[in-house]
CSV table of C-alpha atoms in Angstrom, one decimal:
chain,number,residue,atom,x,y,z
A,1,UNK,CA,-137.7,91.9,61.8
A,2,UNK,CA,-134.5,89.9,63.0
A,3,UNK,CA,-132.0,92.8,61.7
A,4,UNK,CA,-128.5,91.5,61.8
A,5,UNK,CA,-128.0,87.6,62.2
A,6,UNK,CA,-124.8,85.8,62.8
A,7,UNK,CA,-124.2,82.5,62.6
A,8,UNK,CA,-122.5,80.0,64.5
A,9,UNK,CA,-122.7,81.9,67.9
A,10,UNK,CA,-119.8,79.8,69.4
A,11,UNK,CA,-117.1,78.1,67.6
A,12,UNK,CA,-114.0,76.2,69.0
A,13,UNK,CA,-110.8,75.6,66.2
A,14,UNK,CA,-107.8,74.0,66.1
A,15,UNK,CA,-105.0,76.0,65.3
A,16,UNK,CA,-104.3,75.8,61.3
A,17,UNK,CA,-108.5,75.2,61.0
A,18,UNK,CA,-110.6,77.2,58.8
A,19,UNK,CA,-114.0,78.4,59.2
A,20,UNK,CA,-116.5,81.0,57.9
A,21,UNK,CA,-118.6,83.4,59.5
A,22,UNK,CA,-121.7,84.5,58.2
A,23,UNK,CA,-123.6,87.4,58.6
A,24,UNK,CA,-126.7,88.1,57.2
A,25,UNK,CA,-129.4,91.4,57.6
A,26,UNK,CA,-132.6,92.4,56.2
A,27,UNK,CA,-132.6,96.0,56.6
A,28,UNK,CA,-132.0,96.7,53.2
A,29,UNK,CA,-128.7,98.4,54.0
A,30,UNK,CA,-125.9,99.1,51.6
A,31,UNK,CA,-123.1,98.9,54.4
A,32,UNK,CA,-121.7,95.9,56.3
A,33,UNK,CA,-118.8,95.8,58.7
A,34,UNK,CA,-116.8,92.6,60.1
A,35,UNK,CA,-115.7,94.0,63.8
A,36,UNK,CA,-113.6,91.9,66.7
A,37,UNK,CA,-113.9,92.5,70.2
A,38,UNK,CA,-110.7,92.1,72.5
A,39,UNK,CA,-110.7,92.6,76.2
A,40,UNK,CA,-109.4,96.1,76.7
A,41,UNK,CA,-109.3,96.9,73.1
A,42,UNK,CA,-112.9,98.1,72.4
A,43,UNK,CA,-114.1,97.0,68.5
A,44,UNK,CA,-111.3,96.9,65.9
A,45,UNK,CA,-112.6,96.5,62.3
A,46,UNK,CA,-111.8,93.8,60.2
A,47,UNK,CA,-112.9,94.3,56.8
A,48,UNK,CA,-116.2,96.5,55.5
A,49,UNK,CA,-118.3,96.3,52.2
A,50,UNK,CA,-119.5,99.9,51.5
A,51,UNK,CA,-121.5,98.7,49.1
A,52,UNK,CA,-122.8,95.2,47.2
A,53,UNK,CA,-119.5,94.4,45.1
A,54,UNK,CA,-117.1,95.8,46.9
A,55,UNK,CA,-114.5,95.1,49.8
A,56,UNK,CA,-112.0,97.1,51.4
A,57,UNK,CA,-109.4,96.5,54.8
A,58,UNK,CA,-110.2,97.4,57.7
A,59,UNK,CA,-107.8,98.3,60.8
A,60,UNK,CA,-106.6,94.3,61.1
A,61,UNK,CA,-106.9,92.3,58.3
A,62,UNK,CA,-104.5,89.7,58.2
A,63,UNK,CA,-105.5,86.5,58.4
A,64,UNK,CA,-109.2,86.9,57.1
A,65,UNK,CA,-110.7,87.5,53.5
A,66,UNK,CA,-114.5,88.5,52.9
A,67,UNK,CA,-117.1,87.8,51.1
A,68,UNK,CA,-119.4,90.3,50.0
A,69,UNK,CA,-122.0,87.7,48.7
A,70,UNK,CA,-125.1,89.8,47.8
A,71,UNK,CA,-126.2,92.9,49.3
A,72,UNK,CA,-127.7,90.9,52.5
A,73,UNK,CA,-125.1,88.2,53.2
A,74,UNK,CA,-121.2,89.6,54.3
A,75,UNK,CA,-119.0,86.5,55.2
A,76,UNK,CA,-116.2,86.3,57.3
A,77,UNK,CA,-113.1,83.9,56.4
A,78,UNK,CA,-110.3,82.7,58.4
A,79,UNK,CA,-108.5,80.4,56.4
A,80,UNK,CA,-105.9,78.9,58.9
A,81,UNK,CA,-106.9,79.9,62.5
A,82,UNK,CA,-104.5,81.2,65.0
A,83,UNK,CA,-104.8,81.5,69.1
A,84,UNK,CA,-104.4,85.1,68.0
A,85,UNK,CA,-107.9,85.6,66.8
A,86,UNK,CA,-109.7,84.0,69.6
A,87,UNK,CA,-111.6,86.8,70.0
A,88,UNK,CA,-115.3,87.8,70.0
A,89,UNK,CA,-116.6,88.4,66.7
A,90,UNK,CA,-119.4,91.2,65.4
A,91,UNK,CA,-121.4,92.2,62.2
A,92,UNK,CA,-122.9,95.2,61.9
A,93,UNK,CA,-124.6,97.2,59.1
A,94,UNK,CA,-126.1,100.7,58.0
A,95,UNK,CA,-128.0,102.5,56.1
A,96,UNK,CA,-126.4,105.0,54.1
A,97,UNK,CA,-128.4,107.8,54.3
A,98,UNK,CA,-128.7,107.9,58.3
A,99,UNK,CA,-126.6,107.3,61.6
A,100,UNK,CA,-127.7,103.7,61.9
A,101,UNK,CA,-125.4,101.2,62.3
A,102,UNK,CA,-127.0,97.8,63.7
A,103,UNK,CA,-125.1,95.2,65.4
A,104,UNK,CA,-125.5,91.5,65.2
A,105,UNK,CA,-125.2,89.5,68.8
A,106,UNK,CA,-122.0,88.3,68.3
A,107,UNK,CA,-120.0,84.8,67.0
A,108,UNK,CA,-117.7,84.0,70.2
A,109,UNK,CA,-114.4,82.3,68.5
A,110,UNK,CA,-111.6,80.4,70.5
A,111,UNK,CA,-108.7,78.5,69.1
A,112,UNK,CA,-106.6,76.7,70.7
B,1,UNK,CA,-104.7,107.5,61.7
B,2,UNK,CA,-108.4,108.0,63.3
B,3,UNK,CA,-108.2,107.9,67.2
B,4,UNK,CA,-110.5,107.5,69.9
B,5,UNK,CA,-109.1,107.2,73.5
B,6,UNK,CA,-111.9,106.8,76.5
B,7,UNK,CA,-110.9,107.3,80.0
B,8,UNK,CA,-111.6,106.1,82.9
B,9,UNK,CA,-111.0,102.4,81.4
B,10,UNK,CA,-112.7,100.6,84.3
B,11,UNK,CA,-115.0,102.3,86.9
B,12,UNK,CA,-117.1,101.1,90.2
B,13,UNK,CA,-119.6,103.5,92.0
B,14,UNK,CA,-122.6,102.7,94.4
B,15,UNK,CA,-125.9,102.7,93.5
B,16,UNK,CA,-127.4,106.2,93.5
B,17,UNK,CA,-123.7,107.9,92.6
B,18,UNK,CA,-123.4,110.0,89.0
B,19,UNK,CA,-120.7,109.4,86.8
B,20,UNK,CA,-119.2,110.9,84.2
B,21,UNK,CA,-117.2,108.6,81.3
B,22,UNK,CA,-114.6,110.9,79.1
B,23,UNK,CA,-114.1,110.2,74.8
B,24,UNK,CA,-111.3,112.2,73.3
B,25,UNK,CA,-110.9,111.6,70.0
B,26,UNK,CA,-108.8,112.4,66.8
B,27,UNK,CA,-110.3,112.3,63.3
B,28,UNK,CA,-109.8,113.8,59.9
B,29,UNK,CA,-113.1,115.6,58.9
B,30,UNK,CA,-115.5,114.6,62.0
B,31,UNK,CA,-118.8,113.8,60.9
B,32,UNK,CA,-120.4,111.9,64.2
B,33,UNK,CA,-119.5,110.7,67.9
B,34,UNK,CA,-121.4,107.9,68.9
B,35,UNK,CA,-122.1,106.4,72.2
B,36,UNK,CA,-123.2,102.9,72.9
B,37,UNK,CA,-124.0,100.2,75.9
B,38,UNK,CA,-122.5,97.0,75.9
B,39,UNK,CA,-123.9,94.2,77.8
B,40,UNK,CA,-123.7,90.7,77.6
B,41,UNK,CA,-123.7,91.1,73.7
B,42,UNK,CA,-124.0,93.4,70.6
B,43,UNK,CA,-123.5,96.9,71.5
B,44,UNK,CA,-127.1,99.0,71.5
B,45,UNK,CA,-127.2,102.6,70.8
B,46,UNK,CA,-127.6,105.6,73.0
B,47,UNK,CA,-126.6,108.8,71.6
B,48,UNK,CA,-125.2,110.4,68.4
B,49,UNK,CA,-123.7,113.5,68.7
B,50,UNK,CA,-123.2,116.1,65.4
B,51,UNK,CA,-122.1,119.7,64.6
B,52,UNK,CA,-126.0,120.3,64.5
B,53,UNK,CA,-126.2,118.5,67.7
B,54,UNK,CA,-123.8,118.9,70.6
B,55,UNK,CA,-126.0,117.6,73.1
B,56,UNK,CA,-128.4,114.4,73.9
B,57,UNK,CA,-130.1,113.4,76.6
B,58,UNK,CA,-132.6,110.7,77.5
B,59,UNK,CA,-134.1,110.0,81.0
B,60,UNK,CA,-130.5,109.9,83.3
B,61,UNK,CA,-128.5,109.8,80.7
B,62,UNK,CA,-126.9,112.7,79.3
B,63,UNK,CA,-124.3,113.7,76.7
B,64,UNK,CA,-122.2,116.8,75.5
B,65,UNK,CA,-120.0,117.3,72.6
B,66,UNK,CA,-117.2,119.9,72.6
B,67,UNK,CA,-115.9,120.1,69.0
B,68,UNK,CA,-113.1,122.3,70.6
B,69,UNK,CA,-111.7,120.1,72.7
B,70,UNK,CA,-112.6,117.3,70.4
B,71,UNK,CA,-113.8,115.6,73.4
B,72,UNK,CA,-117.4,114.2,74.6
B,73,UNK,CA,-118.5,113.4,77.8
B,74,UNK,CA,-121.4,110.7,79.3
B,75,UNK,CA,-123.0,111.6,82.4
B,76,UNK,CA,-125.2,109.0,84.1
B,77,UNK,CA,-127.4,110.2,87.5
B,78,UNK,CA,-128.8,108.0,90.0
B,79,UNK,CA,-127.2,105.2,88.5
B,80,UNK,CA,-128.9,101.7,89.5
B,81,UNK,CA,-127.2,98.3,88.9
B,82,UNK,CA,-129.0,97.7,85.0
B,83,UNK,CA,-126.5,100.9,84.2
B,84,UNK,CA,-123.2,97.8,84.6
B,85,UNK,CA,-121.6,97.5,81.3
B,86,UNK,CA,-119.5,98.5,78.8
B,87,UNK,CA,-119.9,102.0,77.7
B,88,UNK,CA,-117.8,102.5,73.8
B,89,UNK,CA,-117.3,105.8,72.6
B,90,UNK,CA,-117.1,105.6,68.8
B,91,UNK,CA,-116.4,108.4,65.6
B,92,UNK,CA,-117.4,108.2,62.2
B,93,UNK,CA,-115.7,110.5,59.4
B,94,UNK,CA,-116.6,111.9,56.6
B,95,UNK,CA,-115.1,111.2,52.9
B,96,UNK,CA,-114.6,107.6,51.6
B,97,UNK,CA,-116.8,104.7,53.2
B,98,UNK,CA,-118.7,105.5,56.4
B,99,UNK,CA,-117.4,103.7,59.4
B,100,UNK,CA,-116.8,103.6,63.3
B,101,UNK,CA,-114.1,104.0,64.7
B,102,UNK,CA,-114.1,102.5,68.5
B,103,UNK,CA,-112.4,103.7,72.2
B,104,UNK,CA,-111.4,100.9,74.3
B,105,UNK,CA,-114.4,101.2,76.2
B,106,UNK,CA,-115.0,102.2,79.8
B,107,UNK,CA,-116.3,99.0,82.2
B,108,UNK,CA,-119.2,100.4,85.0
B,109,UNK,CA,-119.8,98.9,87.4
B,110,UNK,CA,-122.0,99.8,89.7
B,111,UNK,CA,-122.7,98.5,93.5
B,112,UNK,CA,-126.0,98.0,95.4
């Protein structure tokens, strides 16, 4: 049972590079979640899919769109990088009916 | 605006020392605190934390809500170096699409 994969685990951009992140679980769950991780800052969220279909902002948005692809697949886009979102990068899900969100290990990101 | 402030931000302790990590938090219709341990990677669960449930505890690791103070508190005893990491504090609502809402995080570390 992998849970929550990411893919690439490290990535280094150019500034004005694009890129996607992809996140992928087989849980079965109706919930995804794009989080970044800043020293300092704790886990700011991105964007989250509540459910297959849908998409809404999270706390910091700009700069990357989402694709809900299906209900096990939640992509991540940055379409022209910035040194600002070198950060640390995670996907999580849950299932709806319970407390159980599930974290993927992480996509570290730098651009320079 | 949901909030979730953790204090202290960083702590260091010997080996054998208790500690006790602090998660205020502000949120419109509280539904769930969660606590979680960061190590080199994805955060992992530890505790969640309800109206029906004010207080977790597994081995040395204990937790307390006070819906009150809007505040919880982590207490670790006889801490040993595998306790080093980042602990986040985190709050879900209820109403609209479930989702965590993240302290900075508090760093322990902890000294042979």
């Amino acid at each position: 049972n992998a849970g929550v994969t990411q893919t690439p685990k490290f990535q280094v951009l150019k500034t004005g590079q694009s890129m996607t992140l992809q996140c992928a679980q087989d849980m079965n769950h109706n919930s995804m979640y794009w989080y970044r991780q800043d020293p300092g800052m704790g886990l700011r969220l991105i964007y989250y899919s509540a459910s297959e279909g849908t998409t809404d902002k999270g706390e910091v948005p700009n700069g990357y769109n989402v694709s809900r692809l299906n209900k096990r697949e939640f992509s991540l886009r940055l379409e022209s990088a910035a040194p600002s979102q070198t950060s640390v990068y995670f996907c999580a899900s849950r299932d709806g009916g319970t407390y159980g969100y599930t974290f993927g290990s992480g996509t570290r990101l730098t651009v320079v | 605006e949901d909030k979730v402030v953790q204090s202290p931000l960083s702590l260091v302790v010997h080996e054998g020392d208790t500690v006790t990590l602090n998660c205020s938090y502000e949120v419109t219709n509280f539904r769930s605190l969660l606590w979680y341990k960061q190590e080199k990677k994805a955060p992992t669960f530890l505790f969640m934390l309800t109206s029906s449930g004010i207080e977790k505890k597994s081995g040395r690791l204990s937790s307390i809500l006070d819906k009150k103070e809007l505040s919880s508190i982590l207490n670790i005893t006889a801490t040993q170096t595998g306790d080093s990491a980042i602990y986040l504090c985190a709050v879900e609502a209820y109403g609209g699409a479930q989702k965590l809402v993240f302290g900075q995080g508090t760093r322990l570390t902890i000294n042979p």
